[in-house]
XYZ file of C-alpha atoms in Angstrom:
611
model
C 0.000 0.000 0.000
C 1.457 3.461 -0.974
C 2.129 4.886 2.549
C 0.646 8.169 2.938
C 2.909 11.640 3.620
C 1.421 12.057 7.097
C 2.889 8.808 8.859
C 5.950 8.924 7.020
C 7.030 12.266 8.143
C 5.365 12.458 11.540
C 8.404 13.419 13.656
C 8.935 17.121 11.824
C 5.420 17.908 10.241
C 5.663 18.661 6.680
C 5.819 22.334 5.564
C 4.658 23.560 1.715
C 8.218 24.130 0.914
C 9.044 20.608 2.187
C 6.379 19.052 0.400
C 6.963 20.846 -3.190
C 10.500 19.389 -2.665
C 10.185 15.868 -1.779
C 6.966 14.843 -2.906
C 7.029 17.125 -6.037
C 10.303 17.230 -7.224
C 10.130 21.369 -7.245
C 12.953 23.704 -6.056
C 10.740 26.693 -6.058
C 6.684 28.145 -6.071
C 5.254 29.467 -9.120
C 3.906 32.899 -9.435
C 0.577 32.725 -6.761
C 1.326 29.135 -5.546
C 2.575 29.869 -2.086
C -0.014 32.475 -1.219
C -2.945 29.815 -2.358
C -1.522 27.444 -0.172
C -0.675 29.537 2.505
C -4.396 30.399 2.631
C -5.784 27.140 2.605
C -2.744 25.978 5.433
C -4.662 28.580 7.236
C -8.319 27.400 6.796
C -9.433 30.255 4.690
C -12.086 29.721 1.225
C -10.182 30.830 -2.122
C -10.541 31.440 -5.762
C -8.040 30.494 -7.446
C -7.839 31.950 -11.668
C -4.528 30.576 -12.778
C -3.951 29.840 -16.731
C -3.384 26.246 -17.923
C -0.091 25.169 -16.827
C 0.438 27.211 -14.170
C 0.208 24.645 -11.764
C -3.433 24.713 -10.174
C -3.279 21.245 -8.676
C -0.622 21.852 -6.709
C -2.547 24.706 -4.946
C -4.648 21.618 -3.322
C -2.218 19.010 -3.289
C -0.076 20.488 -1.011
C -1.870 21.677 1.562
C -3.693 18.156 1.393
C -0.484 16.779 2.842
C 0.477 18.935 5.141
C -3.021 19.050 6.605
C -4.604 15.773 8.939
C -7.513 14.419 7.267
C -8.838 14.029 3.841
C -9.258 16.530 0.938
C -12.172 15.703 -1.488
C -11.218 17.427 -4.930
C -14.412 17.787 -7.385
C -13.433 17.435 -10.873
C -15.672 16.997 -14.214
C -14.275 14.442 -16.013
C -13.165 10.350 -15.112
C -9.924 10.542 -17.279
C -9.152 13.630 -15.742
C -8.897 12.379 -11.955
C -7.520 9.289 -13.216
C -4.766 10.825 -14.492
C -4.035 13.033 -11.550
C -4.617 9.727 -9.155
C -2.115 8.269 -11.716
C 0.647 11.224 -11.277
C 0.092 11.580 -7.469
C 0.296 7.875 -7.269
C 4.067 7.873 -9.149
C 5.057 10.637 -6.789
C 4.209 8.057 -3.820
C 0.932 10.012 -2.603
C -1.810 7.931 -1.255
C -4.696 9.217 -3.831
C -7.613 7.448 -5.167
C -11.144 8.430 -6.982
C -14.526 7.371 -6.795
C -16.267 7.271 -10.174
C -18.979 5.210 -11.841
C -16.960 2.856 -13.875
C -15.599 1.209 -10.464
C -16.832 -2.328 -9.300
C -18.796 -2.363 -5.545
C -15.416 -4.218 -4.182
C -12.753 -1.505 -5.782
C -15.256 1.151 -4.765
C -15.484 -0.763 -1.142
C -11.501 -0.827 -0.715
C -11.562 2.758 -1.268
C -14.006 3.643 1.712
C -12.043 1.059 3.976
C -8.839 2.889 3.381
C -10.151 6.637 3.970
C -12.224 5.667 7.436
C -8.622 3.979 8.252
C -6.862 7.147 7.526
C -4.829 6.185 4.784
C -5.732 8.243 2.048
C -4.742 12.229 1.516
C -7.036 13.251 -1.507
C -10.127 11.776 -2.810
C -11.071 12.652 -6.596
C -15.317 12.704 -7.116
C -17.924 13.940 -9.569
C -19.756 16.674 -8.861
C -22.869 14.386 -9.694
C -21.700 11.985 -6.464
C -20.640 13.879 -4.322
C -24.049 15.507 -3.858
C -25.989 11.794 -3.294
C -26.971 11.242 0.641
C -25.267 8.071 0.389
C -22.022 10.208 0.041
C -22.992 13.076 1.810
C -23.569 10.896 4.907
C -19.909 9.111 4.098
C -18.142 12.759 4.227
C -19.991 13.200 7.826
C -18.003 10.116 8.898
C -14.809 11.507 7.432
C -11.787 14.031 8.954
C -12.355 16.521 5.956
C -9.703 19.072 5.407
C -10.318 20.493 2.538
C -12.719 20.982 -0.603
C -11.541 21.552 -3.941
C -13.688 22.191 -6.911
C -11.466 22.082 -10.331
C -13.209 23.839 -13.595
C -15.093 25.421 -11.002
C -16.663 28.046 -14.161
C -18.823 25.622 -15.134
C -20.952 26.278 -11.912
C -21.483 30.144 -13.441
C -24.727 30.960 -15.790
C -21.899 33.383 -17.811
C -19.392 30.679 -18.138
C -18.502 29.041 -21.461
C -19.623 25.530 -20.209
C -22.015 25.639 -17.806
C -23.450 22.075 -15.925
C -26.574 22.343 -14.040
C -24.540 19.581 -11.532
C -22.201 22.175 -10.763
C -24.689 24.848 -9.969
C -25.719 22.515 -7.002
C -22.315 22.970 -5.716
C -23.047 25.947 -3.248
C -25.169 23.362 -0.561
C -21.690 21.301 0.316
C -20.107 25.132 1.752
C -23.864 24.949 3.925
C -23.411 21.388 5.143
C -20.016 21.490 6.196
C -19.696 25.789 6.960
C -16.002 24.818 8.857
C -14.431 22.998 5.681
C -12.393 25.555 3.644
C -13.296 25.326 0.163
C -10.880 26.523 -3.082
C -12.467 27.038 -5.985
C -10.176 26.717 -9.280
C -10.199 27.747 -12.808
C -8.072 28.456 -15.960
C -10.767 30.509 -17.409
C -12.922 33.164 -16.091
C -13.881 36.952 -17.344
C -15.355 38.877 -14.202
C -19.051 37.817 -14.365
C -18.334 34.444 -14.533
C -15.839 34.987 -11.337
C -18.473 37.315 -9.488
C -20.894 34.270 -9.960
C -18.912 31.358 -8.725
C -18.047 33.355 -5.541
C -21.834 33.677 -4.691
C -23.319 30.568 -5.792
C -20.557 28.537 -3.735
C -21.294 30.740 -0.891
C -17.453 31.400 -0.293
C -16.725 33.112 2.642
C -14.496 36.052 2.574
C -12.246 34.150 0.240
C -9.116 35.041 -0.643
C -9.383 35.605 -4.194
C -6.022 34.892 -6.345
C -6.085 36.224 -10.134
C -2.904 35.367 -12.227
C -1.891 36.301 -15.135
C -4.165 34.900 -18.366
C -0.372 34.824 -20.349
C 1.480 32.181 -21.657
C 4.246 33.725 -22.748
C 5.323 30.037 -24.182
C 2.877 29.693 -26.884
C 3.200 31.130 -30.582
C -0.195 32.386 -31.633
C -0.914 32.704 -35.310
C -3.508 32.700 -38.195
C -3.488 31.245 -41.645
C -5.886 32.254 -44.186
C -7.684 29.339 -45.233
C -7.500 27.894 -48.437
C -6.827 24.640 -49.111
C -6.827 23.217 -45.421
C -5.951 19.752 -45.435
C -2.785 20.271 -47.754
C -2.101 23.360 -45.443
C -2.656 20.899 -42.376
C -0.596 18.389 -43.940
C 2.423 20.776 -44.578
C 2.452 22.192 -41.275
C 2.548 19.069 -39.814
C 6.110 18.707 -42.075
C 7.598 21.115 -39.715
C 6.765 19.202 -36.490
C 8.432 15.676 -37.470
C 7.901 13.358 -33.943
C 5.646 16.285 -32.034
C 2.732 15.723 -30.328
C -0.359 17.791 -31.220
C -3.936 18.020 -31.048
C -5.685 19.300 -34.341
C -9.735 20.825 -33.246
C -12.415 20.204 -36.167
C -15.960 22.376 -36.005
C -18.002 18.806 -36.832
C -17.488 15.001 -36.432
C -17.583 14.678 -40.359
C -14.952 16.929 -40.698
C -12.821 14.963 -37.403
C -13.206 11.388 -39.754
C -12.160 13.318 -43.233
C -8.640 14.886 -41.892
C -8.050 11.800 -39.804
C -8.140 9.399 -43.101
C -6.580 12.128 -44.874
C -3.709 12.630 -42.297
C -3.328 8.882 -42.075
C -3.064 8.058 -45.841
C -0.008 11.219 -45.378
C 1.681 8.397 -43.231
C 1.129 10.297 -40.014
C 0.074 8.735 -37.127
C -3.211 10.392 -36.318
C -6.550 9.307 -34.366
C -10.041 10.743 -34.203
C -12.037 11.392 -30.861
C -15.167 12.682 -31.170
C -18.553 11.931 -28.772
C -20.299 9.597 -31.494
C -17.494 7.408 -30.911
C -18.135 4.477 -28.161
C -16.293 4.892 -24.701
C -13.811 2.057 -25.061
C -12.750 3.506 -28.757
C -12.012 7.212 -26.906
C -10.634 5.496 -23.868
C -8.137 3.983 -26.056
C -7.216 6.585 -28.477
C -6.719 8.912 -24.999
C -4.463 6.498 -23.855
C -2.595 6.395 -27.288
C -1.585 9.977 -27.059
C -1.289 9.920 -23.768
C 1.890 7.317 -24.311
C 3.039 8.539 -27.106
C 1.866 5.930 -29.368
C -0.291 8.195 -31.363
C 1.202 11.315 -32.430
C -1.439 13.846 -33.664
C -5.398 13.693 -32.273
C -8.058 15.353 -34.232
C -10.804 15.752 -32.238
C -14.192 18.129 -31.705
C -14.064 20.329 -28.315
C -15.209 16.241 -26.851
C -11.610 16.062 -26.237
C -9.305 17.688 -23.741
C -10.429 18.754 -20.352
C -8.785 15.460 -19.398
C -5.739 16.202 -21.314
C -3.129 16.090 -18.473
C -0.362 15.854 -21.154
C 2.618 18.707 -20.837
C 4.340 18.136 -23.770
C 1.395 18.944 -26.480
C 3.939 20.904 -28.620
C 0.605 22.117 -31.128
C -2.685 22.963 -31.429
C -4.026 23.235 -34.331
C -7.592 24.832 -34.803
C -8.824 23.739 -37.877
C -12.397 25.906 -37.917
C -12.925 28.538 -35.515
C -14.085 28.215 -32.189
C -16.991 30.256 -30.584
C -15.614 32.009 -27.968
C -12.191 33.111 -26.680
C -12.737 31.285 -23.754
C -12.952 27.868 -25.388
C -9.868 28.745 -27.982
C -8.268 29.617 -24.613
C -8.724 26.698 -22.903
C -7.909 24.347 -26.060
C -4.726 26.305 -27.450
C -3.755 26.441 -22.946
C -3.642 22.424 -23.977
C -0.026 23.258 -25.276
C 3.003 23.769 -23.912
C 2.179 23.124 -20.439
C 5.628 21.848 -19.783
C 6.429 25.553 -19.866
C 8.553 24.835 -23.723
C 7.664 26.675 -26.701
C 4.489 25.502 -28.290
C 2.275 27.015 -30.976
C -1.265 27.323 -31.745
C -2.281 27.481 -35.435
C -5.961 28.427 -36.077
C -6.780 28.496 -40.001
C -9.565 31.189 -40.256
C -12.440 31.427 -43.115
C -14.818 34.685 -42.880
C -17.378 32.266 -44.571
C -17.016 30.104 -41.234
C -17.940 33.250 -38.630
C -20.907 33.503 -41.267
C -21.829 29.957 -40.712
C -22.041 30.612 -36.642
C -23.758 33.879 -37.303
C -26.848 32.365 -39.008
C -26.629 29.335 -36.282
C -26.942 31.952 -33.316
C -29.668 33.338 -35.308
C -31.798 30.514 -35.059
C -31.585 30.733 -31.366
C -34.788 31.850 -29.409
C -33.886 35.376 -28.121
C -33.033 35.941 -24.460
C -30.108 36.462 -22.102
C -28.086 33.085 -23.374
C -28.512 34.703 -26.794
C -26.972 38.262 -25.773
C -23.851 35.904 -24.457
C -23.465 33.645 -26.879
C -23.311 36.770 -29.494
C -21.344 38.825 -27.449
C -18.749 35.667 -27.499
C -18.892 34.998 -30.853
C -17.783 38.799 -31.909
C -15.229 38.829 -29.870
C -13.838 35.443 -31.229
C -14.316 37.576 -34.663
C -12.068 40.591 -33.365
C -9.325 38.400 -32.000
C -9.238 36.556 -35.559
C -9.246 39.493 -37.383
C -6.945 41.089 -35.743
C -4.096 43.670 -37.134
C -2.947 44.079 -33.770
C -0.843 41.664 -31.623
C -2.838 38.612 -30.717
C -1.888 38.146 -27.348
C -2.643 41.579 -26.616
C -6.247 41.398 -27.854
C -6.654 38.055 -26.001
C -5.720 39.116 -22.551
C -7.791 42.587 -23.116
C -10.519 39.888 -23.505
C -9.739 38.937 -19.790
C -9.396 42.526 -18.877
C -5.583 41.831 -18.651
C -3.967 45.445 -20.152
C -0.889 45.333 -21.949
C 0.908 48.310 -23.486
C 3.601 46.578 -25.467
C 2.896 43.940 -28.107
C 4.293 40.254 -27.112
C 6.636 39.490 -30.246
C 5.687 36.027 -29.750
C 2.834 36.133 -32.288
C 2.395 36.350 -36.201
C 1.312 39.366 -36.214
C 4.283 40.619 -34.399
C 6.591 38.049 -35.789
C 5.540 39.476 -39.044
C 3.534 42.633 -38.852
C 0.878 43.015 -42.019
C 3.174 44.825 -44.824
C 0.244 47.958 -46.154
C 0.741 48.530 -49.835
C -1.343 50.432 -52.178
C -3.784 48.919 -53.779
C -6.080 50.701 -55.596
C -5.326 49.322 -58.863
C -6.275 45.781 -57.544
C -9.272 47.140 -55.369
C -10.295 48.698 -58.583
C -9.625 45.299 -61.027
C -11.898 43.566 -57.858
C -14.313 45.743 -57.855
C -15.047 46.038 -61.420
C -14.796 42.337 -61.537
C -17.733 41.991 -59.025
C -20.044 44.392 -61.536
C -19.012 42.958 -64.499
C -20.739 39.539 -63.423
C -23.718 41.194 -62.208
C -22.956 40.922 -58.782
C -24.116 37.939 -59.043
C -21.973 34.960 -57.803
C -19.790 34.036 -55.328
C -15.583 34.844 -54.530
C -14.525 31.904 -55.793
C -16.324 32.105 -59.045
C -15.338 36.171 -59.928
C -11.410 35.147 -58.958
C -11.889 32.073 -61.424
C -13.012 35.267 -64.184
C -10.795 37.665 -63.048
C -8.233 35.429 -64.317
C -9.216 34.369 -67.201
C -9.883 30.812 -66.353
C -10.827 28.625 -69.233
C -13.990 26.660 -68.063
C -17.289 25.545 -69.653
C -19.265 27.492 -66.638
C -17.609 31.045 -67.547
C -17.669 30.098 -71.546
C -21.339 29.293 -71.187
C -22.391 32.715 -69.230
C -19.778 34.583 -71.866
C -17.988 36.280 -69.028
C -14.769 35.547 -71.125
C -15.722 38.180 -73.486
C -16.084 41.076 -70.383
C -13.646 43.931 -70.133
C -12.095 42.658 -67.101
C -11.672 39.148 -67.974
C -8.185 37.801 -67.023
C -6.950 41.606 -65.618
C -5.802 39.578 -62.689
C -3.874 36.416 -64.424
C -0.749 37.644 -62.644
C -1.476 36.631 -59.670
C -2.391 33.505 -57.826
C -6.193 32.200 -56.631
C -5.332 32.508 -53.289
C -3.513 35.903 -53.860
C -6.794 37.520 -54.909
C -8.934 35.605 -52.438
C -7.258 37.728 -49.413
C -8.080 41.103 -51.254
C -11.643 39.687 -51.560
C -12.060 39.096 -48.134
C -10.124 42.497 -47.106
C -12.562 43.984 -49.552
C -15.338 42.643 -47.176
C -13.780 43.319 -44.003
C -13.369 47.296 -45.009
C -16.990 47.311 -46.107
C -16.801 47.695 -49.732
C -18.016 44.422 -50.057
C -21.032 42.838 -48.955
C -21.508 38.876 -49.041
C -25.435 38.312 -49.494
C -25.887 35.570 -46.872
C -29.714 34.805 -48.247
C -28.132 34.440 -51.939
C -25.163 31.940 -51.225
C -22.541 34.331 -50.278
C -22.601 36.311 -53.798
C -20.985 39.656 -53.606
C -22.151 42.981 -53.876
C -21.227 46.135 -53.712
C -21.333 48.979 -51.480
C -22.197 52.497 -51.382
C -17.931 52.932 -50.101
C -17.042 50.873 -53.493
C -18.144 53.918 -55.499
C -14.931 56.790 -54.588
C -12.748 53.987 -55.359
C -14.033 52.591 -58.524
C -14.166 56.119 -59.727
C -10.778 56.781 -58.488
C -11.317 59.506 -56.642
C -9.627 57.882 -53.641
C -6.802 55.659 -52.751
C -6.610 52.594 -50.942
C -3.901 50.527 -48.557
C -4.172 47.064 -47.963
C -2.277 44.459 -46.388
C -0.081 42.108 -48.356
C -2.120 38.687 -48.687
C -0.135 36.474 -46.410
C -0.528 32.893 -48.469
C 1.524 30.162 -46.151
C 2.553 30.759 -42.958
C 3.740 26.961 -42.615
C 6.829 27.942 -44.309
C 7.445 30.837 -41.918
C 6.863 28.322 -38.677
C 9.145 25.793 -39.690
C 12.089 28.991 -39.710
C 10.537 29.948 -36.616
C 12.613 28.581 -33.535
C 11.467 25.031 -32.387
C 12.907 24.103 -28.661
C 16.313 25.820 -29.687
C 16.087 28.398 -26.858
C 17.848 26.733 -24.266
C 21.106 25.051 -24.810
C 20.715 21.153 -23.922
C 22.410 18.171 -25.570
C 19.467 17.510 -28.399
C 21.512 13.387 -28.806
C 21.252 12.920 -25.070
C 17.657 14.515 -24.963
C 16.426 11.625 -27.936
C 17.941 8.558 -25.646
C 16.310 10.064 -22.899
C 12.856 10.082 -24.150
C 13.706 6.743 -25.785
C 14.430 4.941 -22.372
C 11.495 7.053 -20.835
C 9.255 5.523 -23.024
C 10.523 2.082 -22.379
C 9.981 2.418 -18.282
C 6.471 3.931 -19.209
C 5.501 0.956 -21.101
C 6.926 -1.901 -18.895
C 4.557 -0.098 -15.475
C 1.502 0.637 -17.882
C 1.922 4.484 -17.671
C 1.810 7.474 -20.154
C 5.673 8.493 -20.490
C 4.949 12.334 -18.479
C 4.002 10.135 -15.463
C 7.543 9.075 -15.224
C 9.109 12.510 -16.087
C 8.219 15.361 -18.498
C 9.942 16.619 -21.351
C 10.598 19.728 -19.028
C 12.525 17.962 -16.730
C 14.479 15.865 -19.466
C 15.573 18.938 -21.334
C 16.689 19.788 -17.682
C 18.861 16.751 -17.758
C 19.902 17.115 -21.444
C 21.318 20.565 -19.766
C 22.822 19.543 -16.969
C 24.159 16.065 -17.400
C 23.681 14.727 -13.844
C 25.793 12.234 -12.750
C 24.800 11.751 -8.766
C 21.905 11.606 -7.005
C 22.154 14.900 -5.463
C 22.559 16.796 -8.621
C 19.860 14.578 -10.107
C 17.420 15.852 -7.003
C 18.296 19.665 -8.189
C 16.678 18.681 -11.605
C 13.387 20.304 -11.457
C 10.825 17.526 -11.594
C 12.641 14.675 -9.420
C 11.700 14.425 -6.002
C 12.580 11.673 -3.506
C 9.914 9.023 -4.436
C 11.043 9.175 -8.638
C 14.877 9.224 -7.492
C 14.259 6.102 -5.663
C 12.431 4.643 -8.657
C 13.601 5.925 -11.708
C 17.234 7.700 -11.469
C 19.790 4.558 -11.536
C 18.772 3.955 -15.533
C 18.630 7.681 -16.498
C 22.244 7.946 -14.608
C 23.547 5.192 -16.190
C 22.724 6.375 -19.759
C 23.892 9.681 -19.049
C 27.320 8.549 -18.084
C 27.279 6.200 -21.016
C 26.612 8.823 -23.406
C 29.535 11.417 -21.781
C 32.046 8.530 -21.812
C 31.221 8.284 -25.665
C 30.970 12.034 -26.378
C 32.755 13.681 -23.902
């Protein structure tokens, strides 16, 4: 039986900085960490608003072992707790969870070992944990602490709101002496203003870090051709792991036979698909075994993976709370990581006229209100991250130079003359048809459809042959965005034109545009991968070689036994003993024990051959 913190460390109780070191591995607290815990040490409520990554669980974790008694975390999802039992577990805590896939005996051994006192955390659903058969258990039990994880799903204004949740605020009435912390990665203020009342907190200690990870590349690609765009940006990221988010299950099955036919090894997750299938396809990428999973938003929440090194979005999201969360999937090792999201005007259309359909009424105003934000952010000219934590009402004065747009600000260039060729173009056919059919005319395309409605014999057929489809596909759409344009949703996106198209078809005035960007995967794949610190790349290869080997021989995903983090760290360092191996960030006592006389070993080997 895993022996719990408490009765191995009785003679000197444990402190937080004790704990983070032994248990955890960590030399040192992230931003916010020790003031959460030092809160809940103290038996005080707290919210806690940290981003993805920043190391939430440990807010709970620690204080759960340095506390007596049991702390009940509430978390959403079965594959999430079981991969947090899982990590906690490798790190030699006493953790289990209590879910509905359990038999009566496991779920039996579980009880036996809390009322003995040999358990520090217990993992539930927020659908359980409110049952009287479990209430009255929790009576029984020396409850420290109470942790609800995702905690905005209990708010009206959040992006994912459960009804189960809501019911949340009854366990802070039942057991008023129980501190509870209250945790998410993702919260604008009405969503936090709600989950402090409807969880009754009581003058909590409220802890709001910063929405920024600094670690992840955000850019845009127009979309044109998406699968071959996929498929090439996957090129640059030979051996990554990624996770690739589809708008529809039909569209999840069509780019995973696509990427698989490309020879990469890619799996589809989506919630038509029956448990076992997910299960194992989780599992995959959890291990390594797959290396790309495209998926609808189905997938994720239990995504305790930190080296994600991608995220690809391949329609947009509806709100910049859910691209938050699923881009926050990346990088949570702290390494450089990007997040791709291929954007389409036509697809904010689509959305539109969905919300539309929606009976009126507060949801509505959200969901809208969500939606043209999402819009903003992807039509930004501005830095990205900037306009993303403004969404948070996080202010930043100086652009991050860690996005596309800053990596490669829009170049402006005049163009009238196209803008003029475009425009023309557009009234030539009538205004009539669609972008794709005026760009195919504009340069003088030969095909029966353009033959047969004579549009080869117009003045303005084939003005624009010298220069590609997608070239005058982005002045389209700029056309649109700056209102000279109008895409007739009733009549199948044909364009028309505006009253502002008249100065410039007349020439009266001039206009600037930016140059159409047309592949950005070109640019990423110049665009510094994990170069940025200076660790033997050889070493760092055998290392996640003979990790994966471990992993696979104890049945565990390959982060359990150590993150890419904390290999780069020994890729750096070159250990040798175990004290310098404890000053790598990520081994603490229980992992030494287990783990360090292999990863030594090779080490050595590897200096004695290229020292």
């Amino acid at each position: 039986m895993t022996a719990t913190l408490s009765s191995e460390q009785s003679d000197s109780s444990p402190t937080p900085a004790s704990v983070l070191r032994d248990v955890f591995g960590y030399q040192s607290f992230r931003d916010g960490q020790a003031e959460v815990i030092d809160a809940a040490v103290n038996g005080r409520d707290s919210l806690v608003i940290m981003p993805t990554g920043g190391g939430k669980s440990l807010c709970y974790q620690i204080p759960a072992l340095v506390h007596d008694g049991i702390t009940l975390v509430i978390s959403p999802l079965i594959s999430l707790m079981k991969d947090q039992v899982d990590q906690l577990k490798a790190n030699g805590v006493a953790a289990e969870c209590v879910n509905s896939t359990m038999s009566r005996e496991a779920l039996m051994s579980v009880y036996q070992r809390i009322h003995a006192g040999h358990l520090k955390l217990l993992y539930v659903s927020p659908e359980r944990v409110l049952t009287n058969d479990f209430i009255e258990r929790l009576e029984t039990m020396n409850l420290s602490l109470i942790a609800v994880d995702e905690a905005h799903c209990i708010s009206q204004w959040g992006h994912d709101f459960r009804p189960e949740y809501a019911a949340l605020g009854q366990l802070k009435r039942q057991f008023a002496h129980v501190p509870v912390m209250a945790l998410t990665a993702t919260a604008d203020e009405a969503t936090r203003s709600d989950i402090l009342a409807r969880l009754s907190l009581n003058d909590p200690h409220v802890y709001l870090g910063s929405f920024d990870r600094p670690n992840i590349r955000y850019t845009l690609m127009e979309k044109h051709k998406p699968v071959s765009q996929v498929i090439r940006y996957l090129a640059t990221q030979k051996g990554q792991c990624g996770i690739i988010y589809c708008g529809s299950r039909k569209k999840v099955e069509m780019l995973t036979e696509k990427l698989c036919n490309n020879h990469i090894r890619a799996a589809g997750y989506h919630a038509g698909m029956e448990t076992d299938e997910r299960a194992w396809v989780q599992e995959a990428f959890q291990r390594d075994d797959v290396q790309v999973v495209v998926a609808t938003v189905a997938f994720g929440m239990g995504i305790n993976k930190p080296n994600v090194r991608f995220v690809v979005h391949f329609d947009i999201p509806r709100n910049i709370e859910s691209y938050y969360q699923e881009t926050g999937r990346a990088g949570r090792d702290g390494l450089p990581a990007e997040a791709v999201m291929l954007y389409d005007p036509a697809d904010m259309t689509w959305l539109r006229r969905m919300l539309d359909e929606k009976p009126d009424g507060p949801q509505k105003q959200v969901e809208t209100h969500k939606l043209n934000a999402m819009s903003s952010f992807a039509e930004a000219q501005t830095c990205r991250r900037q306009v993303l934590l403004n969404y948070f009402g996080e202010y930043r004065e100086e652009p991050c130079g860690n996005c596309d747009v800053c990596l490669d600000p829009p170049k402006r260039f005049n163009a009238t003359e196209e803008a003029r060729k475009a425009l023309s173009c557009v009234y030539r056919v009538n205004q009539n048809y669609g972008i794709g059919y005026v760009v195919e005319v504009l340069r003088g395309m030969q095909n029966i459809r353009i033959r047969e409605n004579g549009h080869d014999k117009i003045s303005t057929y084939g003005l624009g042959r010298d220069h590609s489809h997608d070239y005058w596909v982005s002045i389209f759409r700029q056309l649109i965005h700056k209102g000279l344009l109008h895409q007739n949703i009733t009549r199948n996106s044909t364009l028309q034109l505006t009253e502002e198209a008249r100065p410039v078809l007349r020439g009266d005035v001039e206009l600037e545009l930016a140059v159409p960007r047309l592949d950005t995967a070109a640019r990423s794949a110049k665009a510094d991968k994990l170069s940025s610190k200076n660790y033997d790349k050889p070493l760092f290869a055998k290392l996640r070689k003979l990790r994966k080997a471990i992993a696979d021989e104890d049945g565990l995903p390959p982060y359990v036994v150590f993150s890419d983090a904390t290999l780069i760290e020994m890729a750096e360092m070159l250990p040798t003993s175990y004290g310098e191996m404890l000053a790598v960030n990520g081994v603490g006592q229980r992992k030494l024990d287990k783990y360090a006389d292999p990863f030594l070993d090779l080490i050595q080997e590897h200096l004695t051959h290229h020292g």
